[in-house]
Short mmCIF file of C-alpha atoms in Angstrom, two decimals:
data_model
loop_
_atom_site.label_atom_id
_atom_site.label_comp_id
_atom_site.label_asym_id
_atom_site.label_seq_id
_atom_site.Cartn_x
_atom_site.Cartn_y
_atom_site.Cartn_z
CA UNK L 95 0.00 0.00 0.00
CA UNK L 96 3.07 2.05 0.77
CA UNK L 97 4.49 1.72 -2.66
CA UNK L 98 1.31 2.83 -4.49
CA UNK L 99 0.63 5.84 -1.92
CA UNK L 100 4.03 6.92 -3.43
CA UNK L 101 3.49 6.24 -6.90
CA UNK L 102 0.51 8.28 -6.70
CA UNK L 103 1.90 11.61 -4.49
CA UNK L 104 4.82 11.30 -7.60
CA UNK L 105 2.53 11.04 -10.43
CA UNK L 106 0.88 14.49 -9.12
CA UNK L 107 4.34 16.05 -8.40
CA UNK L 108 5.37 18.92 -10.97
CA UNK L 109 7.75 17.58 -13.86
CA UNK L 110 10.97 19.50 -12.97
CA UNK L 111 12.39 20.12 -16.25
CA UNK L 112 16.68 21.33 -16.31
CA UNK L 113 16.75 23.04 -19.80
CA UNK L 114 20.13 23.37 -20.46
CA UNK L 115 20.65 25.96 -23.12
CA UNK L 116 20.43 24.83 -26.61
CA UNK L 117 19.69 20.88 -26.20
CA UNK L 118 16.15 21.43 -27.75
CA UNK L 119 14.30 22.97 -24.48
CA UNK L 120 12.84 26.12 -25.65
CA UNK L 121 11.17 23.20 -28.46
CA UNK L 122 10.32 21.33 -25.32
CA UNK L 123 9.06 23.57 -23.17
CA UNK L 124 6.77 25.20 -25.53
CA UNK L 125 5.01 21.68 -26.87
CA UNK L 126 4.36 21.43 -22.09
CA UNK L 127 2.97 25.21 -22.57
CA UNK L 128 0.36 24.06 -25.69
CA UNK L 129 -0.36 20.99 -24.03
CA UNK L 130 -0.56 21.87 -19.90
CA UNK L 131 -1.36 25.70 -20.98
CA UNK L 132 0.82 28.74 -19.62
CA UNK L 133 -0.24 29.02 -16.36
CA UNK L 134 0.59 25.38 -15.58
CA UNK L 135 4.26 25.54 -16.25
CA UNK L 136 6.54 27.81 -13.67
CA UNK L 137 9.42 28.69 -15.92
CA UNK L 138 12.08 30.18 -13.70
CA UNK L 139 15.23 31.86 -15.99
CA UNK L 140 16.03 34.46 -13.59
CA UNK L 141 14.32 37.45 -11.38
CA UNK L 142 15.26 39.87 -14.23
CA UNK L 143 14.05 37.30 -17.24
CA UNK L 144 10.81 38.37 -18.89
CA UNK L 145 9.98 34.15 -19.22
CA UNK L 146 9.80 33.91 -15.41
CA UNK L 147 6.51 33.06 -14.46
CA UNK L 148 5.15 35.73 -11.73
CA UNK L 149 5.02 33.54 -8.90
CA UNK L 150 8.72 32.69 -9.44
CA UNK L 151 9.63 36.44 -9.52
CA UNK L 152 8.81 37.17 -5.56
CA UNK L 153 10.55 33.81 -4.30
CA UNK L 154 13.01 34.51 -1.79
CA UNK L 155 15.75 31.61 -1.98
CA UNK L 156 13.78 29.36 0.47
CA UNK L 157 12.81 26.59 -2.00
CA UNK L 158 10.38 25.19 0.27
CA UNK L 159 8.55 28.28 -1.12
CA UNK L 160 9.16 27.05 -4.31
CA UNK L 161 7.50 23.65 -3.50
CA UNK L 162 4.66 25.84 -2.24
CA UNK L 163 4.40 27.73 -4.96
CA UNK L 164 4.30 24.72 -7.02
CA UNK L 165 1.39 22.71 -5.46
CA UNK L 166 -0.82 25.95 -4.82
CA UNK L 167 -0.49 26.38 -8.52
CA UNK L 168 -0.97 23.22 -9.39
CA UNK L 169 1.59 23.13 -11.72
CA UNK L 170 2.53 20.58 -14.33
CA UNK L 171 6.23 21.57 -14.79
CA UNK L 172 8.62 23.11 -13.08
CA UNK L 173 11.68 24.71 -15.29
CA UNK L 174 14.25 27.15 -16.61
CA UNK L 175 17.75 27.61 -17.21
CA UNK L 176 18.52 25.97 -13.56
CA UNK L 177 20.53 23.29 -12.23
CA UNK L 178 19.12 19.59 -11.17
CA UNK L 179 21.27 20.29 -7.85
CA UNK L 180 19.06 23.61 -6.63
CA UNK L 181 15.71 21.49 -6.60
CA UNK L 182 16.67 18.17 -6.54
CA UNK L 183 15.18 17.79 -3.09
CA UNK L 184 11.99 19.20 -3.72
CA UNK L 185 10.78 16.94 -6.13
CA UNK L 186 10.97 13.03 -7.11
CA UNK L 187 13.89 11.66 -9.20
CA UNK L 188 11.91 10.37 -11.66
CA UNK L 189 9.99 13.65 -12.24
CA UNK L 190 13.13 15.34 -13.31
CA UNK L 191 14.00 15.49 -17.66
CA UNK L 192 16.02 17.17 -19.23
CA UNK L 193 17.59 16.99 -23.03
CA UNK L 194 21.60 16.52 -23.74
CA UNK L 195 23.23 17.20 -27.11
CA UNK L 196 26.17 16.32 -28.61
CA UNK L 197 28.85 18.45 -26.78
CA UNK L 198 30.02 19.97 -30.17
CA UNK L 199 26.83 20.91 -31.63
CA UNK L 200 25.99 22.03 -28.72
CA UNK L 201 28.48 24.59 -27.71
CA UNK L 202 28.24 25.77 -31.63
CA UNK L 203 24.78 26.51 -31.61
CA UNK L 204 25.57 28.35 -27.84
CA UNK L 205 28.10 30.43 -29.80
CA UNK L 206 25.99 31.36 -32.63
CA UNK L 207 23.14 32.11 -30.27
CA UNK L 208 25.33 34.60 -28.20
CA UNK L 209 26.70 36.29 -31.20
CA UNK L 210 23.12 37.00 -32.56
CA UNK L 211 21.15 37.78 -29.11
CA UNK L 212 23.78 38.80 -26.43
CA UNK L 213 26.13 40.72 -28.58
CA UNK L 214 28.91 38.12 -28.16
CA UNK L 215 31.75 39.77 -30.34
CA UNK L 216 34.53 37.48 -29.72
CA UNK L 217 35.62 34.43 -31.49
CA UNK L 218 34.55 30.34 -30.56
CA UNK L 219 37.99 29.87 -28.78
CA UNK L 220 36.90 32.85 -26.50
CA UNK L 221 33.68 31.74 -26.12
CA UNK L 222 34.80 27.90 -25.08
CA UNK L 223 37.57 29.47 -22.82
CA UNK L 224 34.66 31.21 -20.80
CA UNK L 225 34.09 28.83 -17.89
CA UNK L 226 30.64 29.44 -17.66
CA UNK L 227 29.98 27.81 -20.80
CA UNK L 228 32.24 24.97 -19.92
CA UNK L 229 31.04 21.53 -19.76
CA UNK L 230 27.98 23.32 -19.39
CA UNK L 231 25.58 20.13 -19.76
CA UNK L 232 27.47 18.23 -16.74
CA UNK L 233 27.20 21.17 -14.63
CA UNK L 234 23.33 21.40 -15.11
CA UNK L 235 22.88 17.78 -14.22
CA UNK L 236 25.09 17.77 -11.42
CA UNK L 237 23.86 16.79 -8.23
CA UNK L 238 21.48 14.21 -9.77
CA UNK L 239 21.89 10.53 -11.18
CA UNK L 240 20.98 10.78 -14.25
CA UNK L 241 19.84 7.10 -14.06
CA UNK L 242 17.35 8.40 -11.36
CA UNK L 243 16.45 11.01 -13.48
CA UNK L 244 12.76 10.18 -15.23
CA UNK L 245 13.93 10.82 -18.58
CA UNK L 246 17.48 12.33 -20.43
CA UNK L 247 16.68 13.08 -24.02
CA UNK L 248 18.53 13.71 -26.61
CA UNK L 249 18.40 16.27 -29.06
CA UNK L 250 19.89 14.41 -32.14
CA UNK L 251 16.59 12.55 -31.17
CA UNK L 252 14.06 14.67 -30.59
CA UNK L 253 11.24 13.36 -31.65
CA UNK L 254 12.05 9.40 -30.36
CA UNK L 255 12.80 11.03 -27.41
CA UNK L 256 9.85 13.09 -26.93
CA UNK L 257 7.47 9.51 -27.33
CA UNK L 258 9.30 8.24 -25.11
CA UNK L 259 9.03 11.11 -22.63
CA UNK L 260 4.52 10.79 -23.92
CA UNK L 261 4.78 7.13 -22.98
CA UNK L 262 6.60 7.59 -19.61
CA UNK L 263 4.65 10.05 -18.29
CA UNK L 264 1.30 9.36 -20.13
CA UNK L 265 0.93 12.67 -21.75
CA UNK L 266 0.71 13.89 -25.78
CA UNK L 267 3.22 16.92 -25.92
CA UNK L 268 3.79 17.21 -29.77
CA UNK L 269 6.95 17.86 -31.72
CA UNK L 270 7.94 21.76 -31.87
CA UNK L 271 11.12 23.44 -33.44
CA UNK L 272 11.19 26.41 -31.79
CA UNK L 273 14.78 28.53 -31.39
CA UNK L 274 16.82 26.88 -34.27
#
């Protein structure tokens, strides 16, 4: 009886969802927002960010209050540009996803996208030499094991890994390309 009490609390629990920057997750996140609608997904990518959901905004950095937040709004996902580490204890393993890419691509299309939108002038060897962009992907997941974790997909497979993330959590979220 124990066993299915918990299955049950963790079915209701809030997907927390670690979008780490260009692995697919703006893609993601919007096909949760069509499906769940807005209100049901607390995007937290800073105080300052205009995609931080107003309830996020006036958090102090309790995240109890973030757990609070999160079953008073009844949300259906928790994410933003944050790391598995700073919430890990406030929600099941097995609710947490998140995508990986290949490291390459991936730090390519984090260069091009700083260059365009955040007036990154230098060149890729100053980019990759910036340790905040380091490793970035292992820095997000830190704190977690990943096989713990409810679901890693990968962006080279998007759309397998998006059924499979339908099938494990029993939801329809269709395929978006959103942020190329």
């Amino acid at each position: 009886k124990k066993k299915q009490e918990t299955a049950q609390k963790n079915e209701s629990a809030p997907i927390c969802f670690i979008h780490i920057p260009k692995t697919a997750g703006t893609s993601f996140r919007k096909a949760a927002e069509n499906y769940w609608g807005n209100a049901r997904i607390l995007k937290n990518y800073g105080k300052n960010s205009s995609e931080t959901s107003m309830p996020i905004r006036g958090l102090s950095n309790d995240p109890y209050e973030l757990k609070m937040v999160a079953e008073s709004t009844s949300a259906a996902m928790y994410t933003g540009h944050i790391h598995a580490k700073s919430c890990f204890h406030l929600f099941p393993a097995q609710q947490f996803v998140s995508f990986i890419r290949n490291p390459e691509l991936q730090v390519l299309s984090h260069y091009r996208h700083a260059k365009r939108w955040n007036g990154f002038e230098g060149s890729l060897e100053a980019f990759v030499l910036n340790r905040g962009v380091q490793n970035i992907q292992s820095k997000y997941l830190a704190g977690i094991f990943p096989e713990l974790m409810g679901l890693i997909g990968i962006t080279e497979l998007y759309e397998q890994s998006l059924e499979l993330f339908n099938h494990r959590y029993g939801v329809q979220l269709e395929g978006l390309e959103e942020n190329k």
